[in-house]
PDB file of C-alpha atoms in Angstrom:
ATOM      1  CA  MET A   1     -18.037 -63.949 -50.903  1.00  0.00           C
ATOM      2  CA  ARG A   2     -16.584 -60.776 -49.423  1.00  0.00           C
ATOM      3  CA  LEU A   3     -13.471 -61.097 -47.008  1.00  0.00           C
ATOM      4  CA  ALA A   4     -12.389 -57.546 -46.145  1.00  0.00           C
ATOM      5  CA  ALA A   5     -15.951 -56.917 -45.381  1.00  0.00           C
ATOM      6  CA  LEU A   6     -18.065 -59.521 -46.904  1.00  0.00           C
ATOM      7  CA  LEU A   7     -15.684 -60.867 -49.219  1.00  0.00           C
ATOM      8  CA  VAL A   8     -14.221 -63.938 -50.240  1.00  0.00           C
ATOM      9  CA  THR A   9     -10.785 -62.846 -51.623  1.00  0.00           C
ATOM     10  CA  MET A  10      -8.674 -63.687 -48.282  1.00  0.00           C
ATOM     11  CA  LEU A  11      -6.516 -61.075 -46.791  1.00  0.00           C
ATOM     12  CA  MET A  12      -6.300 -59.186 -49.994  1.00  0.00           C
ATOM     13  CA  ALA A  13      -4.120 -56.115 -49.354  1.00  0.00           C
ATOM     14  CA  LEU A  14      -5.440 -53.022 -50.760  1.00  0.00           C
ATOM     15  CA  ALA A  15      -2.226 -51.308 -51.967  1.00  0.00           C
ATOM     16  CA  GLY A  16      -2.280 -47.756 -52.369  1.00  0.00           C
ATOM     17  CA  THR A  17      -3.931 -44.928 -50.905  1.00  0.00           C
ATOM     18  CA  ALA A  18      -6.415 -43.574 -53.600  1.00  0.00           C
ATOM     19  CA  ALA A  19      -7.480 -40.231 -53.060  1.00  0.00           C
ATOM     20  CA  ALA A  20     -11.226 -39.649 -52.018  1.00  0.00           C
ATOM     21  CA  ASP A  21     -13.483 -36.640 -51.679  1.00  0.00           C
ATOM     22  CA  VAL A  22     -14.840 -35.703 -48.309  1.00  0.00           C
ATOM     23  CA  ASP A  23     -18.115 -36.416 -49.541  1.00  0.00           C
ATOM     24  CA  GLU A  24     -17.127 -40.034 -51.026  1.00  0.00           C
ATOM     25  CA  ARG A  25     -19.508 -42.695 -49.972  1.00  0.00           C
ATOM     26  CA  VAL A  26     -18.459 -46.078 -48.652  1.00  0.00           C
ATOM     27  CA  VAL A  27     -21.450 -48.189 -50.234  1.00  0.00           C
ATOM     28  CA  GLY A  28     -24.059 -45.678 -48.982  1.00  0.00           C
ATOM     29  CA  GLY A  29     -22.111 -44.383 -46.022  1.00  0.00           C
ATOM     30  CA  ASP A  30     -20.363 -41.264 -45.356  1.00  0.00           C
ATOM     31  CA  ARG A  31     -17.117 -39.749 -43.768  1.00  0.00           C
ATOM     32  CA  VAL A  32     -17.055 -39.876 -40.033  1.00  0.00           C
ATOM     33  CA  SER A  33     -14.795 -38.390 -37.582  1.00  0.00           C
ATOM     34  CA  ILE A  34     -12.072 -40.550 -35.660  1.00  0.00           C
ATOM     35  CA  ALA A  35     -12.541 -38.352 -32.643  1.00  0.00           C
ATOM     36  CA  ASP A  36     -15.969 -39.715 -32.553  1.00  0.00           C
ATOM     37  CA  HIS A  37     -15.071 -43.425 -33.054  1.00  0.00           C
ATOM     38  CA  PRO A  38     -11.405 -43.419 -31.209  1.00  0.00           C
ATOM     39  CA  TRP A  39     -11.603 -47.376 -31.175  1.00  0.00           C
ATOM     40  CA  VAL A  40     -11.871 -47.942 -34.825  1.00  0.00           C
ATOM     41  CA  VAL A  41      -8.498 -49.142 -35.980  1.00  0.00           C
ATOM     42  CA  TYR A  42      -7.022 -50.521 -39.377  1.00  0.00           C
ATOM     43  CA  LEU A  43      -4.526 -53.299 -39.957  1.00  0.00           C
ATOM     44  CA  THR A  44      -1.447 -53.117 -42.367  1.00  0.00           C
ATOM     45  CA  ASP A  45       1.468 -55.203 -43.579  1.00  0.00           C
ATOM     46  CA  SER A  46       4.878 -53.863 -42.795  1.00  0.00           C
ATOM     47  CA  SER A  47       5.048 -52.115 -45.769  1.00  0.00           C
ATOM     48  CA  GLY A  48       1.948 -49.956 -44.748  1.00  0.00           C
ATOM     49  CA  HIS A  49      -0.631 -51.559 -46.962  1.00  0.00           C
ATOM     50  CA  GLN A  50      -4.263 -51.494 -45.233  1.00  0.00           C
ATOM     51  CA  PHE A  51      -5.835 -54.829 -45.814  1.00  0.00           C
ATOM     52  CA  CYS A  52      -8.439 -55.244 -43.074  1.00  0.00           C
ATOM     53  CA  GLY A  53      -9.976 -53.409 -39.807  1.00  0.00           C
ATOM     54  CA  GLY A  54     -10.309 -53.975 -36.404  1.00  0.00           C
ATOM     55  CA  THR A  55     -11.628 -52.678 -32.848  1.00  0.00           C
ATOM     56  CA  LEU A  56      -9.859 -51.664 -29.841  1.00  0.00           C
ATOM     57  CA  VAL A  57     -11.164 -53.214 -26.861  1.00  0.00           C
ATOM     58  CA  ALA A  58      -8.757 -52.612 -24.291  1.00  0.00           C
ATOM     59  CA  PRO A  59      -5.471 -50.621 -24.327  1.00  0.00           C
ATOM     60  CA  THR A  60      -3.306 -53.522 -25.722  1.00  0.00           C
ATOM     61  CA  LYS A  61      -6.027 -55.379 -27.426  1.00  0.00           C
ATOM     62  CA  VAL A  62      -7.586 -55.247 -31.072  1.00  0.00           C
ATOM     63  CA  VAL A  63     -10.514 -57.491 -32.013  1.00  0.00           C
ATOM     64  CA  THR A  64     -10.442 -58.464 -35.523  1.00  0.00           C
ATOM     65  CA  ALA A  65     -11.642 -61.441 -37.964  1.00  0.00           C
ATOM     66  CA  ALA A  66      -9.655 -64.624 -38.001  1.00  0.00           C
ATOM     67  CA  HIS A  67      -9.612 -64.469 -41.594  1.00  0.00           C
ATOM     68  CA  CYS A  68      -7.700 -61.305 -41.428  1.00  0.00           C
ATOM     69  CA  ALA A  69      -5.037 -62.527 -38.838  1.00  0.00           C
ATOM     70  CA  VAL A  70      -4.839 -66.233 -39.829  1.00  0.00           C
ATOM     71  CA  SER A  71      -1.757 -65.952 -41.916  1.00  0.00           C
ATOM     72  CA  ARG A  72      -0.108 -63.126 -40.602  1.00  0.00           C
ATOM     73  CA  THR A  73       2.764 -62.843 -37.872  1.00  0.00           C
ATOM     74  CA  PRO A  74       3.374 -60.181 -35.288  1.00  0.00           C
ATOM     75  CA  ARG A  75       6.515 -59.314 -37.308  1.00  0.00           C
ATOM     76  CA  ASN A  76       4.792 -58.456 -40.604  1.00  0.00           C
ATOM     77  CA  THR A  77       1.376 -57.036 -39.068  1.00  0.00           C
ATOM     78  CA  ARG A  78       0.749 -53.476 -37.704  1.00  0.00           C
ATOM     79  CA  VAL A  79      -2.038 -51.588 -36.153  1.00  0.00           C
ATOM     80  CA  VAL A  80      -2.894 -48.069 -36.851  1.00  0.00           C
ATOM     81  CA  ALA A  81      -5.099 -46.301 -34.364  1.00  0.00           C
ATOM     82  CA  GLY A  82      -6.130 -42.570 -34.100  1.00  0.00           C
ATOM     83  CA  ARG A  83      -5.854 -41.780 -37.946  1.00  0.00           C
ATOM     84  CA  GLU A  84      -8.808 -40.868 -39.932  1.00  0.00           C
ATOM     85  CA  ASP A  85      -6.799 -39.878 -43.042  1.00  0.00           C
ATOM     86  CA  ARG A  86      -4.639 -42.832 -44.331  1.00  0.00           C
ATOM     87  CA  ASN A  87      -2.333 -40.354 -46.205  1.00  0.00           C
ATOM     88  CA  SER A  88      -1.672 -38.544 -42.701  1.00  0.00           C
ATOM     89  CA  ALA A  89       0.767 -39.260 -40.298  1.00  0.00           C
ATOM     90  CA  GLU A  90      -1.882 -38.719 -37.130  1.00  0.00           C
ATOM     91  CA  GLY A  91      -2.513 -41.205 -34.672  1.00  0.00           C
ATOM     92  CA  LYS A  92       0.007 -44.215 -33.905  1.00  0.00           C
ATOM     93  CA  VAL A  93       1.379 -47.296 -35.707  1.00  0.00           C
ATOM     94  CA  VAL A  94       1.777 -50.054 -33.397  1.00  0.00           C
ATOM     95  CA  ARG A  95       3.556 -53.355 -33.704  1.00  0.00           C
ATOM     96  CA  LEU A  96       2.277 -56.453 -32.137  1.00  0.00           C
ATOM     97  CA  ASP A  97       3.427 -58.897 -29.445  1.00  0.00           C
ATOM     98  CA  ASP A  98       1.084 -61.797 -30.136  1.00  0.00           C
ATOM     99  CA  ILE A  99      -1.995 -62.908 -32.566  1.00  0.00           C
ATOM    100  CA  TRP A 100      -4.597 -65.173 -31.255  1.00  0.00           C
ATOM    101  CA  VAL A 101      -6.877 -67.060 -33.749  1.00  0.00           C
ATOM    102  CA  HIS A 102      -9.801 -68.741 -32.374  1.00  0.00           C
ATOM    103  CA  PRO A 103      -9.131 -72.535 -32.777  1.00  0.00           C
ATOM    104  CA  ASP A 104     -12.485 -73.624 -34.272  1.00  0.00           C
ATOM    105  CA  TYR A 105     -11.667 -71.357 -37.266  1.00  0.00           C
ATOM    106  CA  ALA A 106     -11.705 -73.014 -40.883  1.00  0.00           C
ATOM    107  CA  SER A 107     -13.221 -70.347 -43.171  1.00  0.00           C
ATOM    108  CA  ALA A 108     -15.222 -66.932 -42.681  1.00  0.00           C
ATOM    109  CA  ASP A 109     -18.468 -68.647 -43.594  1.00  0.00           C
ATOM    110  CA  GLN A 110     -18.037 -71.822 -41.206  1.00  0.00           C
ATOM    111  CA  GLY A 111     -17.964 -69.392 -38.208  1.00  0.00           C
ATOM    112  CA  ALA A 112     -15.345 -68.636 -35.457  1.00  0.00           C
ATOM    113  CA  ASP A 113     -14.164 -65.762 -37.395  1.00  0.00           C
ATOM    114  CA  VAL A 114     -12.805 -64.259 -34.428  1.00  0.00           C
ATOM    115  CA  ALA A 115      -9.099 -63.001 -33.698  1.00  0.00           C
ATOM    116  CA  VAL A 116      -7.348 -60.903 -31.071  1.00  0.00           C
ATOM    117  CA  LEU A 117      -4.427 -58.955 -31.552  1.00  0.00           C
ATOM    118  CA  THR A 118      -1.966 -58.033 -28.571  1.00  0.00           C
ATOM    119  CA  LEU A 119      -0.157 -54.748 -29.007  1.00  0.00           C
ATOM    120  CA  ARG A 120       3.355 -54.303 -28.221  1.00  0.00           C
ATOM    121  CA  ALA A 121       2.533 -50.859 -26.120  1.00  0.00           C
ATOM    122  CA  PRO A 122      -0.702 -49.563 -24.795  1.00  0.00           C
ATOM    123  CA  VAL A 123      -2.502 -46.608 -26.809  1.00  0.00           C
ATOM    124  CA  GLU A 124      -4.360 -43.995 -25.117  1.00  0.00           C
ATOM    125  CA  TYR A 125      -7.492 -44.189 -27.382  1.00  0.00           C
ATOM    126  CA  ALA A 126     -10.898 -45.021 -25.686  1.00  0.00           C
ATOM    127  CA  PRO A 127     -11.700 -48.606 -26.127  1.00  0.00           C
ATOM    128  CA  LEU A 128     -15.244 -50.002 -27.276  1.00  0.00           C
ATOM    129  CA  PRO A 129     -17.055 -52.394 -24.560  1.00  0.00           C
ATOM    130  CA  LEU A 130     -17.844 -55.859 -25.930  1.00  0.00           C
ATOM    131  CA  ALA A 131     -21.467 -57.002 -26.224  1.00  0.00           C
ATOM    132  CA  GLY A 132     -22.025 -60.093 -23.895  1.00  0.00           C
ATOM    133  CA  PRO A 133     -25.043 -62.572 -23.247  1.00  0.00           C
ATOM    134  CA  SER A 134     -27.094 -59.998 -21.567  1.00  0.00           C
ATOM    135  CA  ASP A 135     -27.218 -57.670 -24.738  1.00  0.00           C
ATOM    136  CA  ALA A 136     -29.288 -60.288 -26.937  1.00  0.00           C
ATOM    137  CA  TRP A 137     -31.555 -56.873 -27.363  1.00  0.00           C
ATOM    138  CA  LEU A 138     -29.011 -55.397 -29.475  1.00  0.00           C
ATOM    139  CA  TYR A 139     -29.533 -58.236 -32.070  1.00  0.00           C
ATOM    140  CA  GLU A 140     -33.233 -57.910 -32.496  1.00  0.00           C
ATOM    141  CA  PRO A 141     -34.243 -57.413 -36.146  1.00  0.00           C
ATOM    142  CA  GLY A 142     -34.351 -53.708 -37.197  1.00  0.00           C
ATOM    143  CA  THR A 143     -31.795 -52.712 -34.473  1.00  0.00           C
ATOM    144  CA  ASN A 144     -29.605 -49.999 -36.172  1.00  0.00           C
ATOM    145  CA  GLY A 145     -25.943 -50.478 -36.133  1.00  0.00           C
ATOM    146  CA  LEU A 146     -22.984 -48.576 -37.560  1.00  0.00           C
ATOM    147  CA  VAL A 147     -20.222 -50.142 -39.609  1.00  0.00           C
ATOM    148  CA  LEU A 148     -16.954 -48.386 -40.118  1.00  0.00           C
ATOM    149  CA  GLY A 149     -13.825 -48.727 -42.366  1.00  0.00           C
ATOM    150  CA  TRP A 150     -11.615 -47.622 -45.343  1.00  0.00           C
ATOM    151  CA  GLY A 151     -12.583 -50.334 -47.582  1.00  0.00           C
ATOM    152  CA  ARG A 152     -13.676 -49.946 -51.116  1.00  0.00           C
ATOM    153  CA  THR A 153     -16.498 -47.417 -51.818  1.00  0.00           C
ATOM    154  CA  SER A 154     -18.047 -49.689 -54.458  1.00  0.00           C
ATOM    155  CA  GLU A 155     -17.482 -53.383 -55.100  1.00  0.00           C
ATOM    156  CA  GLN A 156     -15.314 -52.733 -58.026  1.00  0.00           C
ATOM    157  CA  GLY A 157     -14.216 -49.438 -56.531  1.00  0.00           C
ATOM    158  CA  ALA A 158     -10.994 -47.989 -54.928  1.00  0.00           C
ATOM    159  CA  ALA A 159     -10.198 -48.089 -51.585  1.00  0.00           C
ATOM    160  CA  SER A 160     -11.100 -44.917 -49.132  1.00  0.00           C
ATOM    161  CA  ARG A 161      -8.433 -42.520 -48.104  1.00  0.00           C
ATOM    162  CA  TYR A 162     -10.776 -41.455 -45.136  1.00  0.00           C
ATOM    163  CA  LEU A 163     -12.573 -43.324 -42.370  1.00  0.00           C
ATOM    164  CA  LEU A 164     -16.287 -44.086 -43.623  1.00  0.00           C
ATOM    165  CA  GLY A 165     -19.435 -45.175 -41.610  1.00  0.00           C
ATOM    166  CA  ALA A 166     -22.810 -46.501 -42.952  1.00  0.00           C
ATOM    167  CA  THR A 167     -25.772 -47.447 -40.734  1.00  0.00           C
ATOM    168  CA  VAL A 168     -27.270 -50.800 -41.285  1.00  0.00           C
ATOM    169  CA  PRO A 169     -30.200 -52.654 -39.569  1.00  0.00           C
ATOM    170  CA  VAL A 170     -29.935 -56.254 -38.093  1.00  0.00           C
ATOM    171  CA  MET A 171     -31.955 -58.619 -40.380  1.00  0.00           C
ATOM    172  CA  GLU A 172     -34.041 -61.631 -39.450  1.00  0.00           C
ATOM    173  CA  ASP A 173     -32.047 -64.842 -39.440  1.00  0.00           C
ATOM    174  CA  GLY A 174     -34.478 -66.348 -41.798  1.00  0.00           C
ATOM    175  CA  TYR A 175     -33.704 -63.937 -44.333  1.00  0.00           C
ATOM    176  CA  CYS A 176     -30.056 -64.372 -43.761  1.00  0.00           C
ATOM    177  CA  HIS A 177     -30.507 -68.087 -44.059  1.00  0.00           C
ATOM    178  CA  ASP A 178     -32.345 -67.916 -47.218  1.00  0.00           C
ATOM    179  CA  ALA A 179     -29.624 -65.799 -48.650  1.00  0.00           C
ATOM    180  CA  TYR A 180     -26.784 -67.939 -47.377  1.00  0.00           C
ATOM    181  CA  PRO A 181     -27.610 -71.405 -46.605  1.00  0.00           C
ATOM    182  CA  GLN A 182     -24.351 -72.019 -44.849  1.00  0.00           C
ATOM    183  CA  TYR A 183     -25.478 -69.004 -42.497  1.00  0.00           C
ATOM    184  CA  ASP A 184     -25.341 -69.981 -38.637  1.00  0.00           C
ATOM    185  CA  PRO A 185     -27.771 -68.093 -36.541  1.00  0.00           C
ATOM    186  CA  ASP A 186     -25.746 -69.492 -33.281  1.00  0.00           C
ATOM    187  CA  GLU A 187     -22.550 -67.923 -34.434  1.00  0.00           C
ATOM    188  CA  MET A 188     -23.582 -65.089 -36.961  1.00  0.00           C
ATOM    189  CA  THR A 189     -25.603 -62.071 -37.470  1.00  0.00           C
ATOM    190  CA  CYS A 190     -26.257 -60.028 -40.713  1.00  0.00           C
ATOM    191  CA  ALA A 191     -27.202 -56.971 -41.681  1.00  0.00           C
ATOM    192  CA  GLY A 192     -28.535 -54.602 -44.559  1.00  0.00           C
ATOM    193  CA  TYR A 193     -31.454 -54.040 -46.448  1.00  0.00           C
ATOM    194  CA  PRO A 194     -33.273 -56.191 -48.761  1.00  0.00           C
ATOM    195  CA  GLU A 195     -32.822 -53.803 -51.776  1.00  0.00           C
ATOM    196  CA  GLY A 196     -29.162 -53.369 -51.006  1.00  0.00           C
ATOM    197  CA  GLY A 197     -27.117 -50.072 -51.361  1.00  0.00           C
ATOM    198  CA  VAL A 198     -25.593 -49.908 -47.882  1.00  0.00           C
ATOM    199  CA  ASP A 199     -22.973 -52.297 -47.049  1.00  0.00           C
ATOM    200  CA  THR A 200     -19.395 -52.749 -45.870  1.00  0.00           C
ATOM    201  CA  CYS A 201     -16.813 -53.808 -48.879  1.00  0.00           C
ATOM    202  CA  GLN A 202     -13.364 -55.185 -49.383  1.00  0.00           C
ATOM    203  CA  GLY A 203     -10.742 -53.663 -46.814  1.00  0.00           C
ATOM    204  CA  ASP A 204     -13.442 -53.621 -44.227  1.00  0.00           C
ATOM    205  CA  SER A 205     -13.056 -57.030 -42.811  1.00  0.00           C
ATOM    206  CA  GLY A 206     -12.618 -57.458 -39.240  1.00  0.00           C
ATOM    207  CA  GLY A 207     -13.868 -53.725 -38.625  1.00  0.00           C
ATOM    208  CA  PRO A 208     -16.709 -53.250 -36.173  1.00  0.00           C
ATOM    209  CA  TYR A 209     -20.348 -53.518 -36.268  1.00  0.00           C
ATOM    210  CA  VAL A 210     -21.724 -51.210 -33.297  1.00  0.00           C
ATOM    211  CA  ALA A 211     -24.856 -50.673 -31.489  1.00  0.00           C
ATOM    212  CA  GLY A 212     -25.912 -49.654 -28.215  1.00  0.00           C
ATOM    213  CA  GLY A 213     -22.261 -48.425 -27.434  1.00  0.00           C
ATOM    214  CA  LYS A 214     -21.042 -51.747 -27.651  1.00  0.00           C
ATOM    215  CA  LEU A 215     -19.212 -54.062 -30.470  1.00  0.00           C
ATOM    216  CA  ILE A 216     -21.890 -56.515 -31.447  1.00  0.00           C
ATOM    217  CA  GLY A 217     -20.333 -57.665 -34.608  1.00  0.00           C
ATOM    218  CA  ILE A 218     -17.011 -58.267 -36.597  1.00  0.00           C
ATOM    219  CA  THR A 219     -17.318 -57.740 -40.372  1.00  0.00           C
ATOM    220  CA  SER A 220     -16.817 -61.220 -41.597  1.00  0.00           C
ATOM    221  CA  TRP A 221     -18.254 -62.360 -45.072  1.00  0.00           C
ATOM    222  CA  GLY A 222     -20.972 -62.212 -47.789  1.00  0.00           C
ATOM    223  CA  GLU A 223     -21.531 -62.094 -51.521  1.00  0.00           C
ATOM    224  CA  GLY A 224     -20.208 -59.088 -53.354  1.00  0.00           C
ATOM    225  CA  CYS A 225     -20.863 -55.672 -51.761  1.00  0.00           C
ATOM    226  CA  ALA A 226     -24.236 -53.680 -51.159  1.00  0.00           C
ATOM    227  CA  ARG A 227     -25.861 -56.347 -53.703  1.00  0.00           C
ATOM    228  CA  ALA A 228     -30.034 -56.638 -53.413  1.00  0.00           C
ATOM    229  CA  GLY A 229     -30.721 -59.844 -51.299  1.00  0.00           C
ATOM    230  CA  LYS A 230     -27.176 -60.329 -49.987  1.00  0.00           C
ATOM    231  CA  PRO A 231     -26.637 -58.577 -46.772  1.00  0.00           C
ATOM    232  CA  GLY A 232     -23.303 -58.386 -44.851  1.00  0.00           C
ATOM    233  CA  VAL A 233     -22.447 -61.240 -42.421  1.00  0.00           C
ATOM    234  CA  TYR A 234     -20.830 -60.512 -39.178  1.00  0.00           C
ATOM    235  CA  SER A 235     -19.685 -62.634 -36.245  1.00  0.00           C
ATOM    236  CA  GLU A 236     -21.697 -62.374 -33.401  1.00  0.00           C
ATOM    237  CA  VAL A 237     -19.755 -61.196 -30.494  1.00  0.00           C
ATOM    238  CA  LYS A 238     -22.063 -62.219 -27.583  1.00  0.00           C
ATOM    239  CA  LYS A 239     -21.439 -65.680 -28.778  1.00  0.00           C
ATOM    240  CA  TYR A 240     -17.568 -65.455 -28.229  1.00  0.00           C
ATOM    241  CA  ALA A 241     -17.853 -63.222 -25.305  1.00  0.00           C
ATOM    242  CA  ASP A 242     -16.171 -65.302 -22.708  1.00  0.00           C
ATOM    243  CA  VAL A 243     -13.347 -66.371 -24.878  1.00  0.00           C
ATOM    244  CA  LEU A 244     -12.700 -62.883 -25.828  1.00  0.00           C
ATOM    245  CA  GLN A 245     -12.624 -61.554 -22.338  1.00  0.00           C
ATOM    246  CA  GLN A 246     -10.347 -64.445 -21.396  1.00  0.00           C
ATOM    247  CA  GLN A 247      -7.853 -63.106 -24.280  1.00  0.00           C
ATOM    248  CA  LEU A 248      -8.340 -59.517 -22.643  1.00  0.00           C
ATOM    249  CA  ARG A 249      -6.962 -61.122 -19.706  1.00  0.00           C
ATOM    250  CA  VAL A 250      -3.951 -62.904 -21.023  1.00  0.00           C
TER     251      VAL A 250
END
């Protein structure tokens, strides 16, 4: 199982900032511009080591995975916004006021892998709207969605220096359940290709899965990275829309 985008090693801090070429690929993806995706952020510890991703959904609110947040505190966690190149000083490093983890969370593959971080100060970057109950059409099999992050560019590779993105289609729930017997279609969606080759990877957990201009999924878990027959699994945002909206009002 993957943790940082489909992994299983909980909260692996990807130490260091390995160099990457502008055309280095994230398991089938490409470098993308932060200006085109201003709502994508990454999480670091207090020493600056990136370990997960997230999505800015309001000026002071970031949605991420519960497994990225459950062992964290506001004191030892930072959100980096507006920074495409992790080796640069662009954007902002923001401290936290609060971390909310879904009360039903036990492990990523059991669902409720959802958390909300409250920033100490608002940021000016445009937020991404959340999918809601009326957006069921965005979860139809074959719908193309975009995943983004700074995670590993292959299962055993180094973390990316730059923001990378890849397009993966929503898959049939039946296929996802065959791949993972614990898959719950009421709380999860999965995306990828039967032959593999395109996926998120370690370091991408908590990051966005986007379709129709909305956050439809939160990178959660899976087996390996871009393996044939093992798509990525994402927390289904429309399932948690009400509780997320409540957190946005806190």
